[in-house]
Amino acid sequence: MSDKKITTEAGKAGLSRRGFLGATAVTGATLAAGAATMGGTVMTRESWAAAVKESQLKTHVGPGELDEYYGFWSGGHSGEVRVLGVPSMRELMRIPVFNVCSATGWGLTNESREVLGDSAKFLNGDAHHPHISMTDGKYDGKYLFINDKANSRVARIRLDIMKCDKITTIPNVQSIHGLRLQKVPHTKYVFCNAEFIIPQPNDGSVGFDNWDSAEKFTMFNAVDAETMEVAWQVIVDGNLDNVDACYTGNYAAATCYNSEGATDLAGQMRNERDWVTVFNIPRIEEEIAKGNFVTLGDSKVPVVDGRKKDGKNARVTRYVPVPKNPHGLNTSPDGKYFIANGKLSPTCSIIAIDRLDDLFNDKYEDERDVIVGEPELGLGPLHTTFDGRGNAYTTLFIDSQVVKWNIEEAIRFYNGEKTNYIKQKLDVHYQPGHNHASLTESSEADGKWLVVLSKFSKDRFLPVGPLHPENDQLIDISGEEMKLVHDGPTFAEPHDCIMARRDQIKTSKIWDRNDPYFATARAIAEKDGIDLMRDNKVIRDGKKVRVYMTSAAPSFNLTEFEVNQGDEVTVFVTNLDMIEDVTHGFCMVNHGVSMEISPQQTSSVTFTADKPGMFWYYCNWFCHALHMEMSGRMYVKPAN
């Protein structure tokens, strides 16, 4: 991927690979030589550049104008969710989830630590797959869910306030990876895959020496979207990777890349075919209702066995063989197909969802009879998205391309008809993973924009040292041809994204004082006889001190308080301002304490006053022309 000259007609034209691919975003040296055939029409380099320029104009969102879509990006290793406007690709907000954020106080405040629960001890996260709750197959804008692969958690974000309000650690498993939602009639379940096979019980009794003989497996998990409690788990053969659900509410399907159950790289690539595991949701619920489940360890979650026994299928699962080390699993927006992407095969496998009833009723001799197409697309197919017009778009990791192909034509080709199902291949930069088209995970896929999340940027941006940014690329797919219109550097592996129309997301401008988000603070204040909207007072309870204060730009209404060295101090701040965007902060100097308090919000933080002296606190969110003057002092009286 260097800047050396390419040895083709493009090289004769004096173009480097970067200049060739970056300037035109079209594969093929014929274009660099002066012309290309696109969709049956011969286009010169100049006419193609003009077409790309026209598409780029669509991305312009002027001052004071709003983007058409909200985009929610996983923050990858940063553990956060990022909110972008599409098509401008402007970053609007960052929502901390599995990370510590000194700006908002996430991971520091009592409210956030209550959400994090026991997992507050983890300071890292690996956020992968953000997905928006649905009603009748359409985004309802209520919640966004995301997984943490690093610490086996699933989080829920309330989209009205863009704050995480629930985090659940999944028991009995390790590394939650694939995550998708039940689409109809509403998001009752959050489906999530545990990727790695572990001993059961994993209590240290199984080591390297007795691994082969031990009982070990991983599980498919369903989380109740409202309570965020784990509803049930299903034991599977092999491992689990990515997952998606159908539009009937009956089925979910997940890829397995380690059907071998191996622990080494070579072993995990041994089989020429792995499989897609299909889950029958009503049957799982029936088994639980009948009491046909077990529990594991200290967990009370019902566990159903979905493994094959003596070559016989379990009632709740079927295993559809597909090549090879499959990765992404995506549902077409018309509800007809699951598409599994081969990764180590140049193909993807099209599974007809309307054949799954017969599959579970054992009407097929071969489980591959549910496969209706297996088009060859290129090297390293990872993920597929859709435009709602019958076309699919698949990332090719090794080829560094996105391929556009027609699903029905690929099916006809599989049945022996000669069709040209591949419509276009477009170079992206470089090694793409996930891709996502506007509204594509819902039944309303509109085929306007495609985001490709490329794992490497190399020479696309200003150099910033050995660690490079990654590259999110925006592609116009509204016409017959894909047109690359935007490069966007991103940090720390933004794994996946999802887009919703702006009218589908309804946000609050100021907090509701009855919001459950600070219900615990209200309960503590009520016990202390404190009105959070009025009182500025210090409550002493032995070595515990609770400091209540209100704020209104540009002042705290309690500007000094005294504690003793060694006291556990909890500060509650209520923002009395009623004007949107007048956010206050509270930062206690030299105590590792800071938090955000938006209009009508109460936030609280607890720390130990371990050093005697005078310490200033100040507002660390700009709120007023006299913002710098918004401060106060804590006096820590020395111990005896």
Tab-separated table of N, CA, C and O in Angstrom, residues 238-343:
chain	number	residue	atom	x	y	z
A	238	GLY	N	-19.531	-26.227	18.912
A	238	GLY	CA	-18.634	-25.245	18.313
A	238	GLY	C	-18.673	-23.928	19.063
A	238	GLY	O	-19.050	-23.859	20.236
A	239	ASN	N	-18.285	-22.875	18.364
A	239	ASN	CA	-18.311	-21.559	19.002
A	239	ASN	C	-19.333	-20.682	18.288
A	239	ASN	O	-20.076	-21.134	17.412
A	240	LEU	N	-19.396	-19.416	18.659
A	240	LEU	CA	-20.342	-18.470	18.070
A	240	LEU	C	-19.612	-17.186	17.711
A	240	LEU	O	-18.730	-16.732	18.436
A	241	ASP	N	-20.026	-16.580	16.593
A	241	ASP	CA	-19.391	-15.338	16.145
A	241	ASP	C	-20.453	-14.250	16.025
A	241	ASP	O	-20.843	-13.644	17.006
A	242	ASN	N	-20.983	-14.006	14.823
A	242	ASN	CA	-21.987	-12.953	14.629
A	242	ASN	C	-23.390	-13.541	14.541
A	242	ASN	O	-23.570	-14.717	14.227
A	243	VAL	N	-24.391	-12.690	14.755
A	243	VAL	CA	-25.772	-13.156	14.851
A	243	VAL	C	-26.703	-12.127	14.234
A	243	VAL	O	-26.382	-10.939	14.163
A	244	ASP	N	-27.858	-12.582	13.746
A	244	ASP	CA	-28.940	-11.694	13.361
A	244	ASP	C	-30.255	-12.434	13.552
A	244	ASP	O	-30.283	-13.649	13.778
A	245	ALA	N	-31.358	-11.697	13.471
A	245	ALA	CA	-32.689	-12.249	13.688
A	245	ALA	C	-33.549	-12.017	12.464
A	245	ALA	O	-33.277	-11.142	11.638
A	246	CYS	N	-34.630	-12.809	12.356
A	246	CYS	CA	-35.526	-12.700	11.210
A	246	CYS	C	-36.622	-11.675	11.492
A	246	CYS	O	-36.655	-11.047	12.552
A	247	TYR	N	-37.540	-11.520	10.530
A	247	TYR	CA	-38.653	-10.577	10.673
A	247	TYR	C	-39.961	-11.286	11.042
A	247	TYR	O	-41.032	-10.700	10.946
A	248	THR	N	-39.876	-12.545	11.468
A	248	THR	CA	-41.067	-13.236	11.961
A	248	THR	C	-41.073	-13.343	13.482
A	248	THR	O	-42.106	-13.651	14.073
A	249	GLY	N	-39.936	-13.110	14.094
A	249	GLY	CA	-39.803	-13.290	15.532
A	249	GLY	C	-39.479	-14.713	15.931
A	249	GLY	O	-39.295	-15.002	17.112
A	250	ASN	N	-39.373	-15.626	14.950
A	250	ASN	CA	-39.206	-17.045	15.256
A	250	ASN	C	-37.764	-17.518	15.267
A	250	ASN	O	-37.453	-18.515	15.935
A	251	TYR	N	-36.899	-16.839	14.520
A	251	TYR	CA	-35.561	-17.391	14.324
A	251	TYR	C	-34.465	-16.339	14.536
A	251	TYR	O	-34.642	-15.162	14.220
A	252	ALA	N	-33.349	-16.834	15.048
A	252	ALA	CA	-32.082	-16.115	15.020
A	252	ALA	C	-31.046	-17.082	14.478
A	252	ALA	O	-31.205	-18.312	14.579
A	253	ALA	N	-29.999	-16.554	13.877
A	253	ALA	CA	-28.952	-17.403	13.303
A	253	ALA	C	-27.595	-16.797	13.616
A	253	ALA	O	-27.439	-15.573	13.641
A	254	ALA	N	-26.627	-17.674	13.860
A	254	ALA	CA	-25.289	-17.223	14.238
A	254	ALA	C	-24.234	-18.044	13.514
A	254	ALA	O	-24.394	-19.254	13.325
A	255	THR	N	-23.152	-17.391	13.129
A	255	THR	CA	-22.039	-18.091	12.498
A	255	THR	C	-21.164	-18.762	13.545
A	255	THR	O	-21.045	-18.298	14.683
A	256	CYS	N	-20.548	-19.854	13.126
A	256	CYS	CA	-19.559	-20.581	13.931
A	256	CYS	C	-18.308	-20.748	13.082
A	256	CYS	O	-18.370	-21.373	12.023
A	257	TYR	N	-17.183	-20.182	13.525
A	257	TYR	CA	-15.941	-20.338	12.764
A	257	TYR	C	-15.033	-21.409	13.363
A	257	TYR	O	-14.005	-21.753	12.777
A	258	ASN	N	-15.412	-21.926	14.519
A	258	ASN	CA	-14.573	-22.935	15.180
A	258	ASN	C	-15.421	-24.165	15.487
A	258	ASN	O	-15.614	-24.545	16.639
A	259	SER	N	-15.927	-24.793	14.422
A	259	SER	CA	-16.683	-26.024	14.597
A	259	SER	C	-15.810	-27.133	15.160
A	259	SER	O	-16.302	-28.105	15.743
A	260	GLU	N	-14.497	-26.973	14.994
A	260	GLU	CA	-13.553	-27.976	15.479
A	260	GLU	C	-13.422	-27.965	17.006
A	260	GLU	O	-12.944	-28.938	17.611
A	261	GLY	N	-13.801	-26.829	17.630
A	261	GLY	CA	-13.585	-26.705	19.064
A	261	GLY	C	-12.120	-26.636	19.422
A	261	GLY	O	-11.699	-27.005	20.524
A	262	ALA	N	-11.312	-26.135	18.494
A	262	ALA	CA	-9.857	-26.116	18.677
A	262	ALA	C	-9.426	-24.888	19.473
A	262	ALA	O	-10.157	-23.893	19.601
A	263	THR	N	-8.215	-24.953	20.000
A	263	THR	CA	-7.650	-23.827	20.742
A	263	THR	C	-6.453	-23.206	20.040
A	263	THR	O	-5.898	-22.225	20.515
A	264	ASP	N	-6.048	-23.767	18.905
A	264	ASP	CA	-4.915	-23.241	18.154
A	264	ASP	C	-5.388	-22.773	16.781
A	264	ASP	O	-6.448	-23.185	16.295
A	265	LEU	N	-4.596	-21.916	16.151
A	265	LEU	CA	-4.972	-21.325	14.870
A	265	LEU	C	-5.180	-22.381	13.798
A	265	LEU	O	-6.206	-22.384	13.110
A	266	ALA	N	-4.228	-23.294	13.646
A	266	ALA	CA	-4.338	-24.316	12.595
A	266	ALA	C	-5.559	-25.191	12.824
A	266	ALA	O	-6.274	-25.545	11.872
A	267	GLY	N	-5.814	-25.522	14.069
A	267	GLY	CA	-6.964	-26.367	14.374
A	267	GLY	C	-8.287	-25.717	14.030
A	267	GLY	O	-9.224	-26.381	13.567
A	268	GLN	N	-8.378	-24.402	14.207
A	268	GLN	CA	-9.613	-23.690	13.917
A	268	GLN	C	-9.859	-23.527	12.416
A	268	GLN	O	-10.950	-23.121	12.013
A	269	MET	N	-8.864	-23.832	11.604
A	269	MET	CA	-9.021	-23.759	10.149
A	269	MET	C	-9.059	-25.124	9.486
A	269	MET	O	-9.042	-25.234	8.272
A	270	ARG	N	-9.147	-26.175	10.282
A	270	ARG	CA	-9.018	-27.523	9.738
A	270	ARG	C	-10.191	-27.913	8.842
A	270	ARG	O	-10.021	-28.474	7.769
A	271	ASN	N	-11.415	-27.632	9.270
A	271	ASN	CA	-12.601	-28.059	8.522
A	271	ASN	C	-12.848	-27.167	7.309
A	271	ASN	O	-12.746	-25.940	7.402
A	272	GLU	N	-13.189	-27.777	6.199
A	272	GLU	CA	-13.514	-27.004	5.002
A	272	GLU	C	-14.861	-26.300	5.144
A	272	GLU	O	-15.107	-25.287	4.504
A	273	ARG	N	-15.725	-26.861	5.972
A	273	ARG	CA	-16.999	-26.210	6.273
A	273	ARG	C	-17.176	-26.109	7.779
A	273	ARG	O	-16.866	-27.043	8.516
A	274	ASP	N	-17.661	-24.977	8.200
A	274	ASP	CA	-18.138	-24.822	9.568
A	274	ASP	C	-19.665	-24.794	9.491
A	274	ASP	O	-20.241	-25.570	8.762
A	275	TRP	N	-20.327	-23.882	10.179
A	275	TRP	CA	-21.786	-23.878	10.064
A	275	TRP	C	-22.403	-22.576	10.547
A	275	TRP	O	-21.747	-21.743	11.178
A	276	VAL	N	-23.666	-22.429	10.214
A	276	VAL	CA	-24.535	-21.422	10.802
A	276	VAL	C	-25.475	-22.151	11.756
A	276	VAL	O	-26.135	-23.123	11.370
A	277	THR	N	-25.509	-21.720	12.995
A	277	THR	CA	-26.425	-22.292	13.969
A	277	THR	C	-27.721	-21.484	13.946
A	277	THR	O	-27.693	-20.270	14.131
A	278	VAL	N	-28.831	-22.154	13.696
A	278	VAL	CA	-30.142	-21.510	13.647
A	278	VAL	C	-30.888	-21.842	14.940
A	278	VAL	O	-30.946	-23.016	15.353
A	279	PHE	N	-31.467	-20.826	15.574
A	279	PHE	CA	-32.163	-20.984	16.846
A	279	PHE	C	-33.659	-20.764	16.635
A	279	PHE	O	-34.070	-19.756	16.048
A	280	ASN	N	-34.455	-21.699	17.141
A	280	ASN	CA	-35.909	-21.606	17.074
A	280	ASN	C	-36.401	-20.992	18.382
A	280	ASN	O	-36.459	-21.668	19.419
A	281	ILE	N	-36.737	-19.702	18.336
A	281	ILE	CA	-37.045	-18.963	19.569
A	281	ILE	C	-38.294	-19.506	20.266
A	281	ILE	O	-38.262	-19.741	21.487
A	282	PRO	N	-39.421	-19.731	19.565
A	282	PRO	CA	-40.592	-20.284	20.269
A	282	PRO	C	-40.305	-21.631	20.918
A	282	PRO	O	-40.790	-21.914	22.021
A	283	ARG	N	-39.513	-22.478	20.272
A	283	ARG	CA	-39.211	-23.777	20.861
A	283	ARG	C	-38.346	-23.641	22.119
A	283	ARG	O	-38.503	-24.396	23.080
A	284	ILE	N	-37.429	-22.693	22.110
A	284	ILE	CA	-36.617	-22.455	23.315
A	284	ILE	C	-37.524	-22.046	24.466
A	284	ILE	O	-37.405	-22.565	25.591
A	285	GLU	N	-38.460	-21.140	24.192
A	285	GLU	CA	-39.388	-20.698	25.237
A	285	GLU	C	-40.269	-21.860	25.705
A	285	GLU	O	-40.581	-21.966	26.907
A	286	GLU	N	-40.674	-22.745	24.785
A	286	GLU	CA	-41.478	-23.912	25.154
A	286	GLU	C	-40.693	-24.847	26.074
A	286	GLU	O	-41.240	-25.371	27.057
A	287	GLU	N	-39.433	-25.085	25.741
A	287	GLU	CA	-38.615	-25.972	26.571
A	287	GLU	C	-38.493	-25.423	27.991
A	287	GLU	O	-38.561	-26.172	28.973
A	288	ILE	N	-38.319	-24.125	28.098
A	288	ILE	CA	-38.206	-23.517	29.427
A	288	ILE	C	-39.527	-23.625	30.172
A	288	ILE	O	-39.568	-23.952	31.372
A	289	ALA	N	-40.644	-23.377	29.469
A	289	ALA	CA	-41.963	-23.484	30.107
A	289	ALA	C	-42.223	-24.898	30.605
A	289	ALA	O	-42.900	-25.103	31.625
A	290	LYS	N	-41.692	-25.909	29.903
A	290	LYS	CA	-41.871	-27.308	30.296
A	290	LYS	C	-40.894	-27.730	31.396
A	290	LYS	O	-40.993	-28.850	31.912
A	291	GLY	N	-39.946	-26.867	31.729
A	291	GLY	CA	-38.948	-27.221	32.732
A	291	GLY	C	-37.787	-28.011	32.188
A	291	GLY	O	-37.002	-28.577	32.967
A	292	ASN	N	-37.639	-28.044	30.863
A	292	ASN	CA	-36.550	-28.801	30.239
A	292	ASN	C	-35.289	-27.945	30.149
A	292	ASN	O	-34.838	-27.561	29.066
A	293	PHE	N	-34.745	-27.622	31.295
A	293	PHE	CA	-33.537	-26.801	31.342
A	293	PHE	C	-32.772	-27.131	32.611
A	293	PHE	O	-33.287	-27.812	33.525
A	294	VAL	N	-31.537	-26.642	32.669
A	294	VAL	CA	-30.715	-26.755	33.872
A	294	VAL	C	-30.234	-25.354	34.233
A	294	VAL	O	-30.445	-24.389	33.485
A	295	THR	N	-29.603	-25.236	35.367
A	295	THR	CA	-28.901	-24.009	35.722
A	295	THR	C	-27.442	-24.364	35.976
A	295	THR	O	-27.112	-25.521	36.294
A	296	LEU	N	-26.583	-23.378	35.852
A	296	LEU	CA	-25.150	-23.614	36.003
A	296	LEU	C	-24.591	-22.744	37.114
A	296	LEU	O	-24.879	-21.538	37.183
A	297	GLY	N	-23.788	-23.350	37.975
A	297	GLY	CA	-23.131	-22.597	39.030
A	297	GLY	C	-24.112	-21.865	39.917
A	297	GLY	O	-25.164	-22.388	40.295
A	298	ASP	N	-23.782	-20.612	40.228
A	298	ASP	CA	-24.633	-19.799	41.089
A	298	ASP	C	-25.751	-19.103	40.323
A	298	ASP	O	-26.616	-18.474	40.920
A	299	SER	N	-25.720	-19.200	38.996
A	299	SER	CA	-26.705	-18.500	38.175
A	299	SER	C	-28.045	-19.222	38.210
A	299	SER	O	-28.120	-20.460	38.238
A	300	LYS	N	-29.127	-18.459	38.179
A	300	LYS	CA	-30.479	-19.003	38.114
A	300	LYS	C	-31.044	-18.974	36.692
A	300	LYS	O	-32.201	-19.297	36.471
A	301	VAL	N	-30.210	-18.592	35.717
A	301	VAL	CA	-30.676	-18.461	34.337
A	301	VAL	C	-30.959	-19.849	33.774
A	301	VAL	O	-30.121	-20.755	33.865
A	302	PRO	N	-32.148	-20.063	33.145
A	302	PRO	CA	-32.424	-21.353	32.527
A	302	PRO	C	-31.514	-21.602	31.326
A	302	PRO	O	-31.340	-20.731	30.466
A	303	VAL	N	-30.929	-22.802	31.267
A	303	VAL	CA	-29.995	-23.186	30.213
A	303	VAL	C	-30.574	-24.390	29.477
A	303	VAL	O	-30.805	-25.447	30.079
A	304	VAL	N	-30.787	-24.230	28.166
A	304	VAL	CA	-31.323	-25.287	27.319
A	304	VAL	C	-30.176	-25.869	26.501
A	304	VAL	O	-29.325	-25.133	25.997
A	305	ASP	N	-30.160	-27.188	26.353
A	305	ASP	CA	-29.088	-27.834	25.600
A	305	ASP	C	-29.458	-27.871	24.120
A	305	ASP	O	-30.439	-28.506	23.734
A	306	GLY	N	-28.672	-27.200	23.288
A	306	GLY	CA	-28.921	-27.171	21.855
A	306	GLY	C	-27.915	-27.963	21.048
A	306	GLY	O	-27.842	-27.815	19.825
A	307	ARG	N	-27.138	-28.822	21.698
A	307	ARG	CA	-26.133	-29.605	20.994
A	307	ARG	C	-26.756	-30.837	20.345
A	307	ARG	O	-27.764	-31.361	20.813
A	308	LYS	N	-26.110	-31.278	19.270
A	308	LYS	CA	-26.481	-32.574	18.699
A	308	LYS	C	-25.985	-33.686	19.625
A	308	LYS	O	-24.890	-33.595	20.183
A	309	LYS	N	-26.790	-34.729	19.759
A	309	LYS	CA	-26.388	-35.881	20.576
A	309	LYS	C	-26.545	-37.147	19.744
A	309	LYS	O	-27.629	-37.409	19.202
A	310	ASP	N	-25.448	-37.895	19.626
A	310	ASP	CA	-25.449	-39.134	18.846
A	310	ASP	C	-25.967	-38.907	17.421
A	310	ASP	O	-26.713	-39.732	16.863
A	311	GLY	N	-25.576	-37.752	16.850
A	311	GLY	CA	-25.982	-37.435	15.485
A	311	GLY	C	-27.404	-36.935	15.352
A	311	GLY	O	-27.850	-36.625	14.239
A	312	LYS	N	-28.125	-36.830	16.462
A	312	LYS	CA	-29.512	-36.391	16.417
A	312	LYS	C	-29.613	-34.913	16.775
A	312	LYS	O	-28.924	-34.436	17.674
A	313	ASN	N	-30.499	-34.211	16.079
A	313	ASN	CA	-30.673	-32.788	16.326
A	313	ASN	C	-31.348	-32.543	17.664
A	313	ASN	O	-32.211	-33.310	18.101
A	314	ALA	N	-30.960	-31.446	18.303
A	314	ALA	CA	-31.739	-30.943	19.432
A	314	ALA	C	-33.020	-30.311	18.890
A	314	ALA	O	-33.130	-30.005	17.696
A	315	ARG	N	-33.980	-30.129	19.747
A	315	ARG	CA	-35.257	-29.578	19.294
A	315	ARG	C	-35.150	-28.098	18.944
A	315	ARG	O	-35.897	-27.599	18.108
A	316	VAL	N	-34.194	-27.400	19.526
A	316	VAL	CA	-34.178	-25.930	19.452
A	316	VAL	C	-33.172	-25.378	18.459
A	316	VAL	O	-33.173	-24.169	18.195
A	317	THR	N	-32.295	-26.209	17.912
A	317	THR	CA	-31.242	-25.711	17.018
A	317	THR	C	-31.122	-26.581	15.779
A	317	THR	O	-31.514	-27.746	15.773
A	318	ARG	N	-30.564	-25.974	14.730
A	318	ARG	CA	-30.120	-26.719	13.559
A	318	ARG	C	-28.777	-26.123	13.131
A	318	ARG	O	-28.529	-24.918	13.302
A	319	TYR	N	-27.930	-26.980	12.543
A	319	TYR	CA	-26.584	-26.581	12.149
A	319	TYR	C	-26.467	-26.715	10.637
A	319	TYR	O	-26.474	-27.825	10.100
A	320	VAL	N	-26.372	-25.563	9.951
A	320	VAL	CA	-26.344	-25.530	8.489
A	320	VAL	C	-24.889	-25.379	8.037
A	320	VAL	O	-24.274	-24.319	8.258
A	321	PRO	N	-24.297	-26.398	7.394
A	321	PRO	CA	-22.895	-26.311	6.972
A	321	PRO	C	-22.688	-25.209	5.930
A	321	PRO	O	-23.437	-25.112	4.946
A	322	VAL	N	-21.666	-24.385	6.149
A	322	VAL	CA	-21.269	-23.341	5.193
A	322	VAL	C	-19.749	-23.267	5.186
A	322	VAL	O	-19.094	-23.611	6.165
A	323	PRO	N	-19.151	-22.822	4.083
A	323	PRO	CA	-17.697	-22.637	4.048
A	323	PRO	C	-17.379	-21.215	4.523
A	323	PRO	O	-18.252	-20.349	4.440
A	324	LYS	N	-16.158	-20.984	4.783
A	324	LYS	CA	-15.245	-21.660	5.674
A	324	LYS	C	-14.855	-20.617	6.691
A	324	LYS	O	-14.509	-19.512	6.320
A	325	ASN	N	-14.884	-20.937	7.987
A	325	ASN	CA	-14.680	-19.921	9.023
A	325	ASN	C	-15.583	-18.702	8.780
A	325	ASN	O	-15.108	-17.572	8.653
A	326	PRO	N	-16.902	-18.914	8.709
A	326	PRO	CA	-17.807	-17.787	8.411
A	326	PRO	C	-17.750	-16.734	9.510
A	326	PRO	O	-17.478	-17.037	10.677
A	327	HIS	N	-18.045	-15.500	9.125
A	327	HIS	CA	-17.931	-14.377	10.076
A	327	HIS	C	-19.266	-13.645	10.209
A	327	HIS	O	-20.053	-13.933	11.088
A	328	GLY	N	-19.543	-12.701	9.320
A	328	GLY	CA	-20.766	-11.906	9.440
A	328	GLY	C	-22.007	-12.711	9.110
A	328	GLY	O	-21.986	-13.623	8.280
A	329	LEU	N	-23.122	-12.344	9.765
A	329	LEU	CA	-24.425	-12.958	9.493
A	329	LEU	C	-25.428	-11.818	9.428
A	329	LEU	O	-25.616	-11.092	10.409
A	330	ASN	N	-26.061	-11.644	8.275
A	330	ASN	CA	-26.917	-10.473	8.058
A	330	ASN	C	-28.246	-10.873	7.453
A	330	ASN	O	-28.305	-11.731	6.573
A	331	THR	N	-29.324	-10.224	7.903
A	331	THR	CA	-30.677	-10.485	7.419
A	331	THR	C	-31.060	-9.445	6.383
A	331	THR	O	-30.934	-8.241	6.632
A	332	SER	N	-31.544	-9.901	5.232
A	332	SER	CA	-31.973	-8.956	4.194
A	332	SER	C	-33.224	-8.206	4.671
A	332	SER	O	-34.069	-8.772	5.379
A	333	PRO	N	-33.360	-6.932	4.323
A	333	PRO	CA	-34.466	-6.120	4.854
A	333	PRO	C	-35.842	-6.553	4.382
A	333	PRO	O	-36.845	-6.159	4.980
A	334	ASP	N	-35.915	-7.378	3.322
A	334	ASP	CA	-37.216	-7.923	2.910
A	334	ASP	C	-37.599	-9.153	3.732
A	334	ASP	O	-38.678	-9.726	3.547
A	335	GLY	N	-36.708	-9.550	4.638
A	335	GLY	CA	-36.993	-10.663	5.523
A	335	GLY	C	-36.849	-12.033	4.908
A	335	GLY	O	-37.197	-13.039	5.537
A	336	LYS	N	-36.301	-12.130	3.714
A	336	LYS	CA	-36.254	-13.419	3.019
A	336	LYS	C	-35.026	-14.257	3.367
A	336	LYS	O	-35.101	-15.492	3.351
A	337	TYR	N	-33.898	-13.608	3.666
A	337	TYR	CA	-32.653	-14.361	3.693
A	337	TYR	C	-31.774	-14.004	4.887
A	337	TYR	O	-31.712	-12.845	5.316
A	338	PHE	N	-31.073	-15.028	5.412
A	338	PHE	CA	-29.874	-14.847	6.207
A	338	PHE	C	-28.693	-15.009	5.244
A	338	PHE	O	-28.678	-15.951	4.432
A	339	ILE	N	-27.705	-14.142	5.345
A	339	ILE	CA	-26.518	-14.250	4.503
A	339	ILE	C	-25.298	-14.376	5.405
A	339	ILE	O	-25.020	-13.494	6.220
A	340	ALA	N	-24.604	-15.508	5.254
A	340	ALA	CA	-23.405	-15.796	6.040
A	340	ALA	C	-22.181	-15.598	5.160
A	340	ALA	O	-22.109	-16.115	4.045
A	341	ASN	N	-21.225	-14.844	5.659
A	341	ASN	CA	-20.045	-14.465	4.881
A	341	ASN	C	-18.866	-15.365	5.226
A	341	ASN	O	-18.527	-15.555	6.392
A	342	GLY	N	-18.196	-15.881	4.185
A	342	GLY	CA	-17.284	-17.004	4.334
A	342	GLY	C	-15.930	-16.741	4.963
A	342	GLY	O	-15.307	-17.668	5.444
A	343	LYS	N	-15.413	-15.569	4.951
A	343	LYS	CA	-14.105	-15.170	5.464
A	343	LYS	C	-12.957	-15.919	4.816
A	343	LYS	O	-12.158	-15.311	4.107
